[in-house]
CSV table of C-alpha atoms in Angstrom, one decimal:
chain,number,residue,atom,x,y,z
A,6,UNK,CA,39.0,-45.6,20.5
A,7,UNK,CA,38.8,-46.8,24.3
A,8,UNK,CA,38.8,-43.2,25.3
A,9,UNK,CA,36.0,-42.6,23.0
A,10,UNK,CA,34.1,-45.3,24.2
A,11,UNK,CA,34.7,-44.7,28.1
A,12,UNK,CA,33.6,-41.4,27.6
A,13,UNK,CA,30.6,-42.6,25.6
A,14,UNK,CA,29.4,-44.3,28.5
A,15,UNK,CA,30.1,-41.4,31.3
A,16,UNK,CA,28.1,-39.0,29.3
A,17,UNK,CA,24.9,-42.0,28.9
A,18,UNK,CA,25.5,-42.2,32.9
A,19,UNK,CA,25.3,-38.6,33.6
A,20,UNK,CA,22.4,-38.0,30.9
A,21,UNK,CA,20.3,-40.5,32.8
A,22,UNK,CA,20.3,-38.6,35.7
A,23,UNK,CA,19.1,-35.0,34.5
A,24,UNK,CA,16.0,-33.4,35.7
A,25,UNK,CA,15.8,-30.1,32.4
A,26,UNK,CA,13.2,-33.3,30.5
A,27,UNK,CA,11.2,-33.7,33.8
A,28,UNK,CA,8.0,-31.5,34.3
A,29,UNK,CA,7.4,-30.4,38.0
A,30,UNK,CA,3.7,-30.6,39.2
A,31,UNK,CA,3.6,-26.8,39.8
A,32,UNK,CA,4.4,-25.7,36.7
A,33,UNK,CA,4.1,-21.9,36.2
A,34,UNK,CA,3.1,-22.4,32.5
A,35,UNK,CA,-0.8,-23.4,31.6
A,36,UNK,CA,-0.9,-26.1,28.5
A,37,UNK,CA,-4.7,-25.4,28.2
A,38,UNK,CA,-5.8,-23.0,25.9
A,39,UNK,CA,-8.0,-20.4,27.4
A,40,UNK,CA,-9.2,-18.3,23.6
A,41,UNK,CA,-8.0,-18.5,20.2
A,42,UNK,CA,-7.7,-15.7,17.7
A,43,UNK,CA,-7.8,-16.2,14.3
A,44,UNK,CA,-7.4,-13.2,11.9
A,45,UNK,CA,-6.8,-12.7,8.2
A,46,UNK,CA,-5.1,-9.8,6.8
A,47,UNK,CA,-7.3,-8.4,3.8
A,48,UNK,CA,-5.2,-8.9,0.3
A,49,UNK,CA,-4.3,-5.3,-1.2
A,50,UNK,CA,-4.4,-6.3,-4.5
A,51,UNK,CA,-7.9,-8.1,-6.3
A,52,UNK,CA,-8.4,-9.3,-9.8
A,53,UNK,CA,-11.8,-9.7,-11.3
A,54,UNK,CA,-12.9,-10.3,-14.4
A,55,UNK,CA,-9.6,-8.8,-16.1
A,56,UNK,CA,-9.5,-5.5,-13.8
A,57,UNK,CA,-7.0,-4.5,-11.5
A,58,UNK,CA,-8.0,-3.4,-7.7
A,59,UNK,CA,-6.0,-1.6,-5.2
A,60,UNK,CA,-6.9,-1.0,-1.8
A,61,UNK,CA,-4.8,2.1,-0.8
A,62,UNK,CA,-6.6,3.2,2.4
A,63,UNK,CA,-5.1,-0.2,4.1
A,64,UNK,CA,-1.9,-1.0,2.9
A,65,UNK,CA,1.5,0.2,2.3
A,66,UNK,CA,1.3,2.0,-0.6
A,67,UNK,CA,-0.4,4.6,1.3
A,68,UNK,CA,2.6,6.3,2.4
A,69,UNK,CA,3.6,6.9,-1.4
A,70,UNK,CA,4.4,10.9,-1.7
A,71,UNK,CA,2.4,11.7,-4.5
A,72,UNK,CA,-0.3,9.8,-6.6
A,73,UNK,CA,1.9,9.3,-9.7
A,74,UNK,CA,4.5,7.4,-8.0
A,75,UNK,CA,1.6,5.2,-6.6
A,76,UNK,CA,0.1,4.4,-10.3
A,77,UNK,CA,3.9,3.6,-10.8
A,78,UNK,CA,3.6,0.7,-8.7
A,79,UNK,CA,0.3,-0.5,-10.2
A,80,UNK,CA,0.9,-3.2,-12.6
A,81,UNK,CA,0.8,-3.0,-16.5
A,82,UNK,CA,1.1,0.9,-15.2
A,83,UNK,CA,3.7,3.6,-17.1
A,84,UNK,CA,4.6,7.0,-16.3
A,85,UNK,CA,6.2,9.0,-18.9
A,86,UNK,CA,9.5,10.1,-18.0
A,87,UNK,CA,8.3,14.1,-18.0
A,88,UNK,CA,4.9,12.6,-15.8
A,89,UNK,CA,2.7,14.4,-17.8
A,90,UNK,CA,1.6,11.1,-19.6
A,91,UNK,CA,0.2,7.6,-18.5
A,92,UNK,CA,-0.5,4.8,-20.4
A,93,UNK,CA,-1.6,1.0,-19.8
A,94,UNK,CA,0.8,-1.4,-21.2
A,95,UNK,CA,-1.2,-2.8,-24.2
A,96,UNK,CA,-3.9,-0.5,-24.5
A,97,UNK,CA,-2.8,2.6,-24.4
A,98,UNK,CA,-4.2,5.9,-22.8
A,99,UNK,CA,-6.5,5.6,-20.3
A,100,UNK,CA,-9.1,7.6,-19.2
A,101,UNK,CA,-8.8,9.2,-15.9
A,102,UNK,CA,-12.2,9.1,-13.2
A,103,UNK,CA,-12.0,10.1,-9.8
A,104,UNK,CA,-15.5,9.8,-7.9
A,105,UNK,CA,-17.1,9.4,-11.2
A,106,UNK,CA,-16.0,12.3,-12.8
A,107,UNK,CA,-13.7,12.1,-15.6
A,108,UNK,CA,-10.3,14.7,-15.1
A,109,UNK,CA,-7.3,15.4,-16.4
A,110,UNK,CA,-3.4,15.2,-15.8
A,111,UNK,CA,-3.7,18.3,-13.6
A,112,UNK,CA,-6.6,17.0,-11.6
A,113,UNK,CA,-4.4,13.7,-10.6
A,114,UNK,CA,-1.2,15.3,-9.7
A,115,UNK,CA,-3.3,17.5,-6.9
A,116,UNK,CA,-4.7,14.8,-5.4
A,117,UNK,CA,-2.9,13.9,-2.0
A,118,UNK,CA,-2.4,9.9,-1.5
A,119,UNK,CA,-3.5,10.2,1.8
A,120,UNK,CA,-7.1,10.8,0.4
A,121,UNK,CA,-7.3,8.0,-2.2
A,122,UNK,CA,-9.5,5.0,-0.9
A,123,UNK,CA,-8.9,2.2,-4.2
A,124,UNK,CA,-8.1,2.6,-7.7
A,125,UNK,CA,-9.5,0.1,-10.1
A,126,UNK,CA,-7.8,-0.2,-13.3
A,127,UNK,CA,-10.8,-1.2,-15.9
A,128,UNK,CA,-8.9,-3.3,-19.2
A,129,UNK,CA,-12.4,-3.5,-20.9
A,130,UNK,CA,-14.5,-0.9,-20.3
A,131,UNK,CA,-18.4,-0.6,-19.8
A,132,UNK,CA,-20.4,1.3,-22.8
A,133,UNK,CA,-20.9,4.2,-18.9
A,134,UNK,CA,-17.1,5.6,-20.1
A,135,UNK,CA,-16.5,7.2,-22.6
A,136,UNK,CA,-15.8,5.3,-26.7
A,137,UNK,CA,-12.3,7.1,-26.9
A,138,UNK,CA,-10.8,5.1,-23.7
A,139,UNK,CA,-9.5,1.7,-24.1
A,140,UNK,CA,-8.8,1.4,-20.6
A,141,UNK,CA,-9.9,4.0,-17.1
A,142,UNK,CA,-8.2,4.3,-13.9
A,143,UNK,CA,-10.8,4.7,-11.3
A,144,UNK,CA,-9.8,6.1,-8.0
A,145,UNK,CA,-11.8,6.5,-5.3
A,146,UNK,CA,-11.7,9.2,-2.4
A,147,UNK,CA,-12.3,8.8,0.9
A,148,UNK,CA,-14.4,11.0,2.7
A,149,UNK,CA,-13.6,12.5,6.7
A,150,UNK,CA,-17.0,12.6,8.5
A,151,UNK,CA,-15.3,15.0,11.0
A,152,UNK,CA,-13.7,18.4,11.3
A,153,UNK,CA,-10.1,18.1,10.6
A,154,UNK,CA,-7.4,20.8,9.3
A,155,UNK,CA,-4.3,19.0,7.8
A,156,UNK,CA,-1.3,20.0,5.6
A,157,UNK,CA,1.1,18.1,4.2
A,158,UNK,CA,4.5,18.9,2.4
A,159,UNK,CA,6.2,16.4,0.0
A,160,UNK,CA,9.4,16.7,-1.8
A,161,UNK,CA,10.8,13.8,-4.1
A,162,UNK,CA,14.2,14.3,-5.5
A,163,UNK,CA,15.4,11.6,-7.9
A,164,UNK,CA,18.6,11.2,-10.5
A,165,UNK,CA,17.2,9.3,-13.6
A,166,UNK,CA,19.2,10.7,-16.9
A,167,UNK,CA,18.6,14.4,-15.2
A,168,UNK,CA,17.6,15.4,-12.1
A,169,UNK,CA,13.9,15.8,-11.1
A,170,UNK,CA,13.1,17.4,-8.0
A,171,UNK,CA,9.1,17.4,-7.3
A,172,UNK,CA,7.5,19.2,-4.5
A,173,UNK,CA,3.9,19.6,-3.5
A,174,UNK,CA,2.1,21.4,-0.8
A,175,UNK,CA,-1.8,20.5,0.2
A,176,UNK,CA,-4.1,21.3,3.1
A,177,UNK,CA,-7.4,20.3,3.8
A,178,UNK,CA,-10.1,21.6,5.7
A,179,UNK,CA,-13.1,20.0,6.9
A,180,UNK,CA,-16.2,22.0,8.7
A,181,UNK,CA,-19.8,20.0,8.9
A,182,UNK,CA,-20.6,19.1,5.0
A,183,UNK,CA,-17.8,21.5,3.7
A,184,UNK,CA,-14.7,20.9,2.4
A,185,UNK,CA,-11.7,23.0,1.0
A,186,UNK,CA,-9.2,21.5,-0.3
A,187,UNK,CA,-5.9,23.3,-1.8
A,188,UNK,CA,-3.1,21.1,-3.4
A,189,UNK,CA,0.2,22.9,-5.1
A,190,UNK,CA,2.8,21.3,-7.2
A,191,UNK,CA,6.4,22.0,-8.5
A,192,UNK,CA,8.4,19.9,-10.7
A,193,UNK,CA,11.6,20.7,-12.2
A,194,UNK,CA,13.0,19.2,-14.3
């Protein structure tokens, strides 16, 4: 205990004598504040009014390989295990727009990710769609005011009960107002 104690007051003694607390006049840091930045990171997913809306051009699901997987990720979303059916949990099939124009299964899987702006996923459609659907998936292209030429190749191998290996191919060519696009897809089953 006196040893404790004796120590105790040695390292009081020496503490009183430090300089690491003091601040030196010529300090090489400022403590004023010259700007301030204040940013906000827009939210990926909205809900309004009971529908579902994904920004895809700005946020991570962007670098999904093909645009099944990314309605995989959508909530109340399901891909059938062959991907040749989707259907919204609760209301079953949905009908399929992209810019406006209702397509099919065939018409989705060509569609890169890369040229997807938002998909909105409508629970209670608008007398505009169709009486058969019970829900729609909108998606929404961007468009490239530039010339471009890009191709892209995608493979997705995956071990469910079998093993799936999907591949897909698609350029895109851009000169003044016209626009070719080809998109090919392989899945094996």
């Amino acid at each position: 205990m006196p040893l404790k104690f004796i120590l105790f007051i040695i390292l009081f003694f020496v503490s009183l004598f430090g300089f690491s607390q003091n601040e030196t006049s010529k300090d090489s840091i400022s403590n004023k504040l010259n700007e301030v930045v204040i940013s906000q990171n827009k939210k990926s997913f909205s809900n309004q009014n009971g529908n579902i809306k994904l920004d895809v051009a700005n946020s991570i699901y962007n670098s999904m390989p093909n645009t099944l997987d990314l309605l995989a990720k959508l909530p109340a979303v399901q891909i059938s295990s062959d991907r040749e059916k989707i259907t919204i949990i609760g209301k079953g099939n949905p009908l399929i727009y992209i810019d406006n124009q209702k397509v099919g299964m065939n018409d989705l899987n060509a569609l890169a990710v890369a040229d997807i702006k938002s998909i909105e996923i409508v629970k209670n459609p608008s007398a505009k769609y169709e009486a058969e659907g019970r829900a729609v998936i909108l998606i929404m292209r961007k468009f490239s005011k530039k010339d471009s030429f890009e191709t892209s190749i995608t493979e997705v191998a995956s071990f469910k009960k079998d093993n799936n290996n999907y591949l897909g191919l698609s350029s895109n060519f851009k000169k003044n107002k016209i626009e070719w696009k080809a998109n090919f897809n392989y899945n094996k089953l």
